[in-house]
Amino acid sequence: MTDSALETVLRRDRWVVSGAIGIIVALAWSYVLWLANDMEMGGMDMTGFRMIPAGIGIMMPASEPWRVIEFAYVFVMWAVMMVGMMAPSAAPMILMYARVGRRGKAQGKPFAATGWFAAGYLLAWSGFSLAATLLQWVIERAALLDSRMVMVSNLLGAIVLIAAGIYQWTPLKEVCLAQCQSPFTFLMRHGGFRDSPRGCVLLGFRHGGYCVGCCWALMALLFVGGVMNVLWIALLALLVLLEKLIPVGRWIARAAGLACVAAGAWLLLVLPQ
């Protein structure tokens, strides 16, 4: 294949992969909006009840224990929400993998399909979603979460804010963010591209693990602002995107950390506990 023909194919692949990511993100956000609208229930008084994020108006008495189907719905909510929030910031890595994979195929050294890498990345966030679901169950059983999935304790909210703010300044955050900001460096540091689906999934999972390490504290803030607060979800997703994709992302992360600590201190000092 000539260089010009290869470049044409690479541009086409870039559009195909970008379009696929865009469609997946749009579907994820559509699902989140559908759930958020269902959680509102037209402003009904939800005292004594909790909403199950199923999109079909299912309510349960707040005192009732979770059932398996409710756990499944909450897990799906978290998993889809993570796709909508994290896929845009992972797009540069996925696009680079697709580009190099196409070049390798043209040169007779085919790598595993890009979809395997993306699957591994999303698998890591699925693991986080499972942990978030378990945490939500614990908080709700302690009667610390209202019907709209907002933390009702200002003290606990302040602790989460301050802890997330401090984490933004830790060496672990720095290491994980650096891995997310430099896709090619990450690949070279971890053995380069893979020619088998299994190896490709594991590579994507490792990259997803670094992203979880980078962003888990920010995702915990969903319990403070509201797990189904669409504006809050969008603001956190934008913060993640800015941290990872622009040159001063590290300083944005630290500035966000200071803002979280300040907000937590304000909750402790000003609002009743």
PDB file of C-alpha atoms in Angstrom:
ATOM      1  CA  MET A   1       0.000   0.000   0.000  1.00  0.00           C
ATOM      2  CA  THR A   2       1.390   3.410  -0.973  1.00  0.00           C
ATOM      3  CA  ASP A   3       1.869   6.139   1.647  1.00  0.00           C
ATOM      4  CA  SER A   4      -0.927   8.267   0.185  1.00  0.00           C
ATOM      5  CA  ALA A   5      -3.345   5.345   0.124  1.00  0.00           C
ATOM      6  CA  LEU A   6      -2.406   4.447   3.686  1.00  0.00           C
ATOM      7  CA  GLU A   7      -3.001   8.008   4.881  1.00  0.00           C
ATOM      8  CA  THR A   8      -6.434   7.962   3.237  1.00  0.00           C
ATOM      9  CA  VAL A   9      -7.279   4.729   5.032  1.00  0.00           C
ATOM     10  CA  LEU A  10      -5.975   6.119   8.331  1.00  0.00           C
ATOM     11  CA  ARG A  11      -8.149   9.216   8.002  1.00  0.00           C
ATOM     12  CA  ARG A  12     -11.150   7.013   7.253  1.00  0.00           C
ATOM     13  CA  ASP A  13     -10.401   4.814  10.261  1.00  0.00           C
ATOM     14  CA  ARG A  14     -10.058   7.885  12.449  1.00  0.00           C
ATOM     15  CA  TRP A  15     -13.520   9.060  11.436  1.00  0.00           C
ATOM     16  CA  VAL A  16     -14.994   5.594  11.946  1.00  0.00           C
ATOM     17  CA  VAL A  17     -13.492   5.199  15.435  1.00  0.00           C
ATOM     18  CA  SER A  18     -14.347   8.780  16.411  1.00  0.00           C
ATOM     19  CA  GLY A  19     -17.908   8.274  15.200  1.00  0.00           C
ATOM     20  CA  ALA A  20     -18.234   5.025  17.148  1.00  0.00           C
ATOM     21  CA  ILE A  21     -16.977   6.696  20.335  1.00  0.00           C
ATOM     22  CA  GLY A  22     -19.326   9.631  19.749  1.00  0.00           C
ATOM     23  CA  ILE A  23     -22.338   7.337  19.311  1.00  0.00           C
ATOM     24  CA  ILE A  24     -21.471   5.347  22.437  1.00  0.00           C
ATOM     25  CA  VAL A  25     -21.071   8.521  24.492  1.00  0.00           C
ATOM     26  CA  ALA A  26     -24.335   9.968  23.144  1.00  0.00           C
ATOM     27  CA  LEU A  27     -26.216   6.778  24.000  1.00  0.00           C
ATOM     28  CA  ALA A  28     -24.708   6.729  27.500  1.00  0.00           C
ATOM     29  CA  TRP A  29     -25.700  10.347  28.159  1.00  0.00           C
ATOM     30  CA  SER A  30     -29.173   9.715  26.758  1.00  0.00           C
ATOM     31  CA  TYR A  31     -29.600   6.882  29.232  1.00  0.00           C
ATOM     32  CA  VAL A  32     -28.377   9.060  32.123  1.00  0.00           C
ATOM     33  CA  LEU A  33     -30.792  11.846  31.146  1.00  0.00           C
ATOM     34  CA  TRP A  34     -33.639   9.337  30.930  1.00  0.00           C
ATOM     35  CA  LEU A  35     -32.858   8.038  34.402  1.00  0.00           C
ATOM     36  CA  ALA A  36     -32.485  11.537  35.846  1.00  0.00           C
ATOM     37  CA  ASN A  37     -35.855  12.565  34.431  1.00  0.00           C
ATOM     38  CA  ASP A  38     -37.442   9.443  35.907  1.00  0.00           C
ATOM     39  CA  MET A  39     -35.901  10.157  39.319  1.00  0.00           C
ATOM     40  CA  GLU A  40     -37.632  13.540  39.454  1.00  0.00           C
ATOM     41  CA  MET A  41     -41.126  11.992  39.229  1.00  0.00           C
ATOM     42  CA  GLY A  42     -42.705  15.376  38.503  1.00  0.00           C
ATOM     43  CA  GLY A  43     -41.702  16.850  41.854  1.00  0.00           C
ATOM     44  CA  MET A  44     -43.616  14.220  43.887  1.00  0.00           C
ATOM     45  CA  ASP A  45     -43.001  13.958  47.623  1.00  0.00           C
ATOM     46  CA  MET A  46     -40.679  10.943  47.964  1.00  0.00           C
ATOM     47  CA  THR A  47     -40.490  10.940  51.755  1.00  0.00           C
ATOM     48  CA  GLY A  48     -40.170   7.374  52.977  1.00  0.00           C
ATOM     49  CA  PHE A  49     -39.416   6.002  49.507  1.00  0.00           C
ATOM     50  CA  ARG A  50     -36.401   5.535  47.265  1.00  0.00           C
ATOM     51  CA  MET A  51     -36.284   5.485  43.510  1.00  0.00           C
ATOM     52  CA  ILE A  52     -34.740   2.582  41.638  1.00  0.00           C
ATOM     53  CA  PRO A  53     -32.782   3.928  38.622  1.00  0.00           C
ATOM     54  CA  ALA A  54     -34.618   1.867  36.045  1.00  0.00           C
ATOM     55  CA  GLY A  55     -36.206   4.648  34.000  1.00  0.00           C
ATOM     56  CA  ILE A  56     -39.712   3.246  34.495  1.00  0.00           C
ATOM     57  CA  GLY A  57     -40.808   4.855  37.760  1.00  0.00           C
ATOM     58  CA  ILE A  58     -40.041   2.001  40.160  1.00  0.00           C
ATOM     59  CA  MET A  59     -40.150   2.983  43.843  1.00  0.00           C
ATOM     60  CA  MET A  60     -39.443   1.037  47.005  1.00  0.00           C
ATOM     61  CA  PRO A  61     -40.078   1.879  50.688  1.00  0.00           C
ATOM     62  CA  ALA A  62     -36.829   3.327  52.057  1.00  0.00           C
ATOM     63  CA  SER A  63     -36.819   0.770  54.858  1.00  0.00           C
ATOM     64  CA  GLU A  64     -36.942  -2.199  52.489  1.00  0.00           C
ATOM     65  CA  PRO A  65     -33.644  -4.006  51.810  1.00  0.00           C
ATOM     66  CA  TRP A  66     -32.224  -4.006  48.300  1.00  0.00           C
ATOM     67  CA  ARG A  67     -33.201  -6.839  46.014  1.00  0.00           C
ATOM     68  CA  VAL A  68     -31.019  -8.393  43.334  1.00  0.00           C
ATOM     69  CA  ILE A  69     -32.827  -6.528  40.545  1.00  0.00           C
ATOM     70  CA  GLU A  70     -32.258  -3.187  42.282  1.00  0.00           C
ATOM     71  CA  PHE A  71     -28.553  -3.935  42.701  1.00  0.00           C
ATOM     72  CA  ALA A  72     -28.407  -4.759  38.979  1.00  0.00           C
ATOM     73  CA  TYR A  73     -30.143  -1.513  37.997  1.00  0.00           C
ATOM     74  CA  VAL A  74     -27.834   0.574  40.178  1.00  0.00           C
ATOM     75  CA  PHE A  75     -24.773  -1.183  38.752  1.00  0.00           C
ATOM     76  CA  VAL A  76     -25.951  -0.548  35.178  1.00  0.00           C
ATOM     77  CA  MET A  77     -26.554   3.112  36.073  1.00  0.00           C
ATOM     78  CA  TRP A  78     -22.990   3.510  37.335  1.00  0.00           C
ATOM     79  CA  ALA A  79     -21.447   1.548  34.459  1.00  0.00           C
ATOM     80  CA  VAL A  80     -23.249   3.537  31.754  1.00  0.00           C
ATOM     81  CA  MET A  81     -22.539   6.808  33.532  1.00  0.00           C
ATOM     82  CA  MET A  82     -18.822   5.980  33.644  1.00  0.00           C
ATOM     83  CA  VAL A  83     -18.875   5.274  29.898  1.00  0.00           C
ATOM     84  CA  GLY A  84     -20.445   8.674  29.247  1.00  0.00           C
ATOM     85  CA  MET A  85     -18.005  10.476  31.531  1.00  0.00           C
ATOM     86  CA  MET A  86     -14.750   8.663  30.726  1.00  0.00           C
ATOM     87  CA  ALA A  87     -14.921   7.651  27.053  1.00  0.00           C
ATOM     88  CA  PRO A  88     -14.252  11.206  25.752  1.00  0.00           C
ATOM     89  CA  SER A  89     -11.024  11.483  27.752  1.00  0.00           C
ATOM     90  CA  ALA A  90      -9.958   7.986  26.588  1.00  0.00           C
ATOM     91  CA  ALA A  91     -10.585   8.831  22.932  1.00  0.00           C
ATOM     92  CA  PRO A  92      -7.002  10.004  22.143  1.00  0.00           C
ATOM     93  CA  MET A  93      -5.579   6.714  23.403  1.00  0.00           C
ATOM     94  CA  ILE A  94      -8.121   4.634  21.484  1.00  0.00           C
ATOM     95  CA  LEU A  95      -7.589   6.641  18.298  1.00  0.00           C
ATOM     96  CA  MET A  96      -3.821   6.283  18.560  1.00  0.00           C
ATOM     97  CA  TYR A  97      -4.154   2.521  19.025  1.00  0.00           C
ATOM     98  CA  ALA A  98      -6.399   2.327  15.958  1.00  0.00           C
ATOM     99  CA  ARG A  99      -3.940   4.361  13.882  1.00  0.00           C
ATOM    100  CA  VAL A 100      -0.891   2.304  14.796  1.00  0.00           C
ATOM    101  CA  GLY A 101      -2.883  -0.903  14.452  1.00  0.00           C
ATOM    102  CA  ARG A 102      -3.798   0.008  10.879  1.00  0.00           C
ATOM    103  CA  ARG A 103      -0.167   0.862  10.074  1.00  0.00           C
ATOM    104  CA  GLY A 104       0.940  -2.478  11.492  1.00  0.00           C
ATOM    105  CA  LYS A 105      -1.582  -4.336   9.381  1.00  0.00           C
ATOM    106  CA  ALA A 106      -0.435  -2.497   6.253  1.00  0.00           C
ATOM    107  CA  GLN A 107       3.160  -3.474   7.045  1.00  0.00           C
ATOM    108  CA  GLY A 108       2.292  -7.125   7.623  1.00  0.00           C
ATOM    109  CA  LYS A 109       2.468  -6.917  11.451  1.00  0.00           C
ATOM    110  CA  PRO A 110      -1.185  -6.889  12.496  1.00  0.00           C
ATOM    111  CA  PHE A 111      -2.140  -5.986  16.048  1.00  0.00           C
ATOM    112  CA  ALA A 112      -5.290  -7.028  17.893  1.00  0.00           C
ATOM    113  CA  ALA A 113      -8.402  -5.031  17.007  1.00  0.00           C
ATOM    114  CA  THR A 114      -8.886  -1.705  18.784  1.00  0.00           C
ATOM    115  CA  GLY A 115     -12.192  -2.904  20.209  1.00  0.00           C
ATOM    116  CA  TRP A 116     -10.321  -5.318  22.483  1.00  0.00           C
ATOM    117  CA  PHE A 117      -8.339  -2.449  23.976  1.00  0.00           C
ATOM    118  CA  ALA A 118     -11.516  -0.403  24.517  1.00  0.00           C
ATOM    119  CA  ALA A 119     -13.184  -3.434  26.116  1.00  0.00           C
ATOM    120  CA  GLY A 120     -10.333  -3.773  28.595  1.00  0.00           C
ATOM    121  CA  TYR A 121     -10.516  -0.079  29.430  1.00  0.00           C
ATOM    122  CA  LEU A 122     -14.266  -0.255  30.070  1.00  0.00           C
ATOM    123  CA  LEU A 123     -13.806  -3.447  32.091  1.00  0.00           C
ATOM    124  CA  ALA A 124     -11.678  -1.496  34.565  1.00  0.00           C
ATOM    125  CA  TRP A 125     -14.433   1.096  34.955  1.00  0.00           C
ATOM    126  CA  SER A 126     -16.997  -1.684  35.309  1.00  0.00           C
ATOM    127  CA  GLY A 127     -15.013  -2.858  38.321  1.00  0.00           C
ATOM    128  CA  PHE A 128     -15.187   0.663  39.731  1.00  0.00           C
ATOM    129  CA  SER A 129     -18.933   0.716  39.037  1.00  0.00           C
ATOM    130  CA  LEU A 130     -19.364  -2.458  41.061  1.00  0.00           C
ATOM    131  CA  ALA A 131     -17.465  -0.893  43.967  1.00  0.00           C
ATOM    132  CA  ALA A 132     -19.571   2.286  43.687  1.00  0.00           C
ATOM    133  CA  THR A 133     -22.753   0.212  43.733  1.00  0.00           C
ATOM    134  CA  LEU A 134     -21.643  -1.550  46.909  1.00  0.00           C
ATOM    135  CA  LEU A 135     -20.736   1.785  48.492  1.00  0.00           C
ATOM    136  CA  GLN A 136     -24.115   3.243  47.559  1.00  0.00           C
ATOM    137  CA  TRP A 137     -25.809   0.254  49.171  1.00  0.00           C
ATOM    138  CA  VAL A 138     -23.842   0.801  52.398  1.00  0.00           C
ATOM    139  CA  ILE A 139     -24.587   4.549  52.490  1.00  0.00           C
ATOM    140  CA  GLU A 140     -28.251   4.005  51.775  1.00  0.00           C
ATOM    141  CA  ARG A 141     -28.618   1.318  54.450  1.00  0.00           C
ATOM    142  CA  ALA A 142     -27.120   3.824  56.901  1.00  0.00           C
ATOM    143  CA  ALA A 143     -29.905   6.267  55.915  1.00  0.00           C
ATOM    144  CA  LEU A 144     -27.348   8.777  54.633  1.00  0.00           C
ATOM    145  CA  LEU A 145     -28.690   9.004  51.064  1.00  0.00           C
ATOM    146  CA  ASP A 146     -31.958  10.671  50.068  1.00  0.00           C
ATOM    147  CA  SER A 147     -34.407   9.592  47.362  1.00  0.00           C
ATOM    148  CA  ARG A 148     -32.415  11.491  44.708  1.00  0.00           C
ATOM    149  CA  MET A 149     -29.131   9.854  45.736  1.00  0.00           C
ATOM    150  CA  VAL A 150     -27.708  12.925  47.468  1.00  0.00           C
ATOM    151  CA  MET A 151     -25.794  12.577  50.732  1.00  0.00           C
ATOM    152  CA  VAL A 152     -27.944  13.978  53.544  1.00  0.00           C
ATOM    153  CA  SER A 153     -25.104  14.465  56.056  1.00  0.00           C
ATOM    154  CA  ASN A 154     -23.157  17.704  55.624  1.00  0.00           C
ATOM    155  CA  LEU A 155     -20.428  16.257  57.844  1.00  0.00           C
ATOM    156  CA  LEU A 156     -19.959  13.214  55.619  1.00  0.00           C
ATOM    157  CA  GLY A 157     -20.200  15.397  52.511  1.00  0.00           C
ATOM    158  CA  ALA A 158     -17.493  17.673  53.890  1.00  0.00           C
ATOM    159  CA  ILE A 159     -15.241  14.704  54.632  1.00  0.00           C
ATOM    160  CA  VAL A 160     -15.661  13.397  51.069  1.00  0.00           C
ATOM    161  CA  LEU A 161     -14.942  16.831  49.586  1.00  0.00           C
ATOM    162  CA  ILE A 162     -11.833  17.384  51.690  1.00  0.00           C
ATOM    163  CA  ALA A 163     -10.539  13.853  51.071  1.00  0.00           C
ATOM    164  CA  ALA A 164     -11.061  14.234  47.305  1.00  0.00           C
ATOM    165  CA  GLY A 165      -9.350  17.631  47.380  1.00  0.00           C
ATOM    166  CA  ILE A 166      -6.321  16.283  49.227  1.00  0.00           C
ATOM    167  CA  TYR A 167      -6.091  13.315  46.859  1.00  0.00           C
ATOM    168  CA  GLN A 168      -5.764  15.728  43.933  1.00  0.00           C
ATOM    169  CA  TRP A 169      -2.354  16.727  45.364  1.00  0.00           C
ATOM    170  CA  THR A 170      -1.022  13.248  46.132  1.00  0.00           C
ATOM    171  CA  PRO A 171       1.854  11.512  44.290  1.00  0.00           C
ATOM    172  CA  LEU A 172      -0.495   8.651  43.339  1.00  0.00           C
ATOM    173  CA  LYS A 173      -2.810  11.087  41.561  1.00  0.00           C
ATOM    174  CA  GLU A 174       0.227  12.574  39.818  1.00  0.00           C
ATOM    175  CA  VAL A 175       1.475   9.184  38.600  1.00  0.00           C
ATOM    176  CA  CYS A 176      -1.939   8.053  37.343  1.00  0.00           C
ATOM    177  CA  LEU A 177      -2.660  11.373  35.634  1.00  0.00           C
ATOM    178  CA  ALA A 178       0.713  11.277  33.854  1.00  0.00           C
ATOM    179  CA  GLN A 179      -0.125   7.832  32.435  1.00  0.00           C
ATOM    180  CA  CYS A 180      -3.467   9.118  31.165  1.00  0.00           C
ATOM    181  CA  GLN A 181      -2.006  12.289  29.652  1.00  0.00           C
ATOM    182  CA  SER A 182       0.649  10.522  27.557  1.00  0.00           C
ATOM    183  CA  PRO A 183      -0.890   7.578  25.662  1.00  0.00           C
ATOM    184  CA  PHE A 184       2.209   6.735  23.617  1.00  0.00           C
ATOM    185  CA  THR A 185       4.482   6.889  26.661  1.00  0.00           C
ATOM    186  CA  PHE A 186       2.091   4.573  28.471  1.00  0.00           C
ATOM    187  CA  LEU A 187       2.213   2.056  25.622  1.00  0.00           C
ATOM    188  CA  MET A 188       5.998   2.082  25.377  1.00  0.00           C
ATOM    189  CA  ARG A 189       6.368   1.789  29.133  1.00  0.00           C
ATOM    190  CA  HIS A 190       4.115  -1.268  29.206  1.00  0.00           C
ATOM    191  CA  GLY A 191       5.479  -3.256  26.301  1.00  0.00           C
ATOM    192  CA  GLY A 192       3.877  -1.608  23.290  1.00  0.00           C
ATOM    193  CA  PHE A 193       0.968  -2.875  21.222  1.00  0.00           C
ATOM    194  CA  ARG A 194      -0.413  -6.411  21.431  1.00  0.00           C
ATOM    195  CA  ASP A 195      -1.060  -8.924  18.679  1.00  0.00           C
ATOM    196  CA  SER A 196      -3.468 -11.091  20.698  1.00  0.00           C
ATOM    197  CA  PRO A 197      -6.967 -10.165  21.934  1.00  0.00           C
ATOM    198  CA  ARG A 198      -6.135 -11.301  25.475  1.00  0.00           C
ATOM    199  CA  GLY A 199      -3.010  -9.154  25.657  1.00  0.00           C
ATOM    200  CA  CYS A 200      -4.881  -6.216  24.170  1.00  0.00           C
ATOM    201  CA  VAL A 201      -7.694  -6.504  26.730  1.00  0.00           C
ATOM    202  CA  LEU A 202      -5.150  -6.652  29.555  1.00  0.00           C
ATOM    203  CA  LEU A 203      -3.373  -3.574  28.182  1.00  0.00           C
ATOM    204  CA  GLY A 204      -6.665  -1.687  27.998  1.00  0.00           C
ATOM    205  CA  PHE A 205      -7.516  -2.864  31.505  1.00  0.00           C
ATOM    206  CA  ARG A 206      -4.195  -1.558  32.796  1.00  0.00           C
ATOM    207  CA  HIS A 207      -4.768   1.803  31.165  1.00  0.00           C
ATOM    208  CA  GLY A 208      -8.283   1.860  32.609  1.00  0.00           C
ATOM    209  CA  GLY A 209      -6.798   1.059  36.019  1.00  0.00           C
ATOM    210  CA  TYR A 210      -4.624   4.153  35.833  1.00  0.00           C
ATOM    211  CA  CYS A 211      -7.676   6.197  34.864  1.00  0.00           C
ATOM    212  CA  VAL A 212      -9.598   4.818  37.841  1.00  0.00           C
ATOM    213  CA  GLY A 213      -6.640   5.705  40.049  1.00  0.00           C
ATOM    214  CA  CYS A 214      -6.673   9.194  38.582  1.00  0.00           C
ATOM    215  CA  CYS A 215     -10.405   9.880  38.882  1.00  0.00           C
ATOM    216  CA  TRP A 216     -11.986   7.703  41.592  1.00  0.00           C
ATOM    217  CA  ALA A 217     -11.987  10.516  44.163  1.00  0.00           C
ATOM    218  CA  LEU A 218     -13.730  12.856  41.727  1.00  0.00           C
ATOM    219  CA  MET A 219     -16.342  10.185  41.031  1.00  0.00           C
ATOM    220  CA  ALA A 220     -16.972   9.914  44.792  1.00  0.00           C
ATOM    221  CA  LEU A 221     -18.104  13.544  44.648  1.00  0.00           C
ATOM    222  CA  LEU A 222     -21.204  12.332  42.816  1.00  0.00           C
ATOM    223  CA  PHE A 223     -22.566  11.313  46.215  1.00  0.00           C
ATOM    224  CA  VAL A 224     -22.135  14.901  47.409  1.00  0.00           C
ATOM    225  CA  GLY A 225     -23.680  16.736  44.453  1.00  0.00           C
ATOM    226  CA  GLY A 226     -26.159  14.013  43.533  1.00  0.00           C
ATOM    227  CA  VAL A 227     -25.580  10.777  41.634  1.00  0.00           C
ATOM    228  CA  MET A 228     -28.398  11.743  39.256  1.00  0.00           C
ATOM    229  CA  ASN A 229     -27.668  15.487  39.138  1.00  0.00           C
ATOM    230  CA  VAL A 230     -26.979  15.859  35.416  1.00  0.00           C
ATOM    231  CA  LEU A 231     -25.276  19.256  35.739  1.00  0.00           C
ATOM    232  CA  TRP A 232     -22.962  17.910  38.439  1.00  0.00           C
ATOM    233  CA  ILE A 233     -22.162  14.840  36.328  1.00  0.00           C
ATOM    234  CA  ALA A 234     -21.364  17.070  33.339  1.00  0.00           C
ATOM    235  CA  LEU A 235     -19.102  19.367  35.397  1.00  0.00           C
ATOM    236  CA  LEU A 236     -17.112  16.426  36.757  1.00  0.00           C
ATOM    237  CA  ALA A 237     -16.832  14.927  33.256  1.00  0.00           C
ATOM    238  CA  LEU A 238     -15.528  18.273  31.958  1.00  0.00           C
ATOM    239  CA  LEU A 239     -12.986  18.463  34.785  1.00  0.00           C
ATOM    240  CA  VAL A 240     -11.724  14.964  33.947  1.00  0.00           C
ATOM    241  CA  LEU A 241     -11.446  15.934  30.281  1.00  0.00           C
ATOM    242  CA  LEU A 242      -9.491  19.114  31.053  1.00  0.00           C
ATOM    243  CA  GLU A 243      -7.148  17.307  33.441  1.00  0.00           C
ATOM    244  CA  LYS A 244      -6.200  14.739  30.847  1.00  0.00           C
ATOM    245  CA  LEU A 245      -6.225  16.580  27.538  1.00  0.00           C
ATOM    246  CA  ILE A 246      -4.671  19.997  28.035  1.00  0.00           C
ATOM    247  CA  PRO A 247      -1.029  20.802  28.909  1.00  0.00           C
ATOM    248  CA  VAL A 248      -1.869  22.460  32.241  1.00  0.00           C
ATOM    249  CA  GLY A 249      -4.101  19.578  33.325  1.00  0.00           C
ATOM    250  CA  ARG A 250      -1.989  18.909  36.415  1.00  0.00           C
ATOM    251  CA  TRP A 251      -2.553  22.437  37.663  1.00  0.00           C
ATOM    252  CA  ILE A 252      -6.264  22.227  36.896  1.00  0.00           C
ATOM    253  CA  ALA A 253      -6.365  19.063  39.019  1.00  0.00           C
ATOM    254  CA  ARG A 254      -4.637  20.850  41.881  1.00  0.00           C
ATOM    255  CA  ALA A 255      -6.867  23.911  41.593  1.00  0.00           C
ATOM    256  CA  ALA A 256      -9.897  21.623  41.700  1.00  0.00           C
ATOM    257  CA  GLY A 257      -8.402  20.011  44.802  1.00  0.00           C
ATOM    258  CA  LEU A 258      -8.139  23.372  46.545  1.00  0.00           C
ATOM    259  CA  ALA A 259     -11.730  24.170  45.577  1.00  0.00           C
ATOM    260  CA  CYS A 260     -12.905  20.851  47.042  1.00  0.00           C
ATOM    261  CA  VAL A 261     -11.070  21.457  50.325  1.00  0.00           C
ATOM    262  CA  ALA A 262     -12.532  24.967  50.534  1.00  0.00           C
ATOM    263  CA  ALA A 263     -16.043  23.656  49.837  1.00  0.00           C
ATOM    264  CA  GLY A 264     -15.616  20.946  52.462  1.00  0.00           C
ATOM    265  CA  ALA A 265     -14.418  23.461  55.044  1.00  0.00           C
ATOM    266  CA  TRP A 266     -17.410  25.660  54.249  1.00  0.00           C
ATOM    267  CA  LEU A 267     -19.773  22.743  54.824  1.00  0.00           C
ATOM    268  CA  LEU A 268     -18.127  22.045  58.175  1.00  0.00           C
ATOM    269  CA  LEU A 269     -18.053  25.628  59.422  1.00  0.00           C
ATOM    270  CA  VAL A 270     -21.194  27.215  57.983  1.00  0.00           C
ATOM    271  CA  LEU A 271     -23.937  24.646  57.449  1.00  0.00           C
ATOM    272  CA  PRO A 272     -25.608  22.638  60.211  1.00  0.00           C
ATOM    273  CA  GLN A 273     -24.450  19.037  60.459  1.00  0.00           C
TER     274      GLN A 273
END
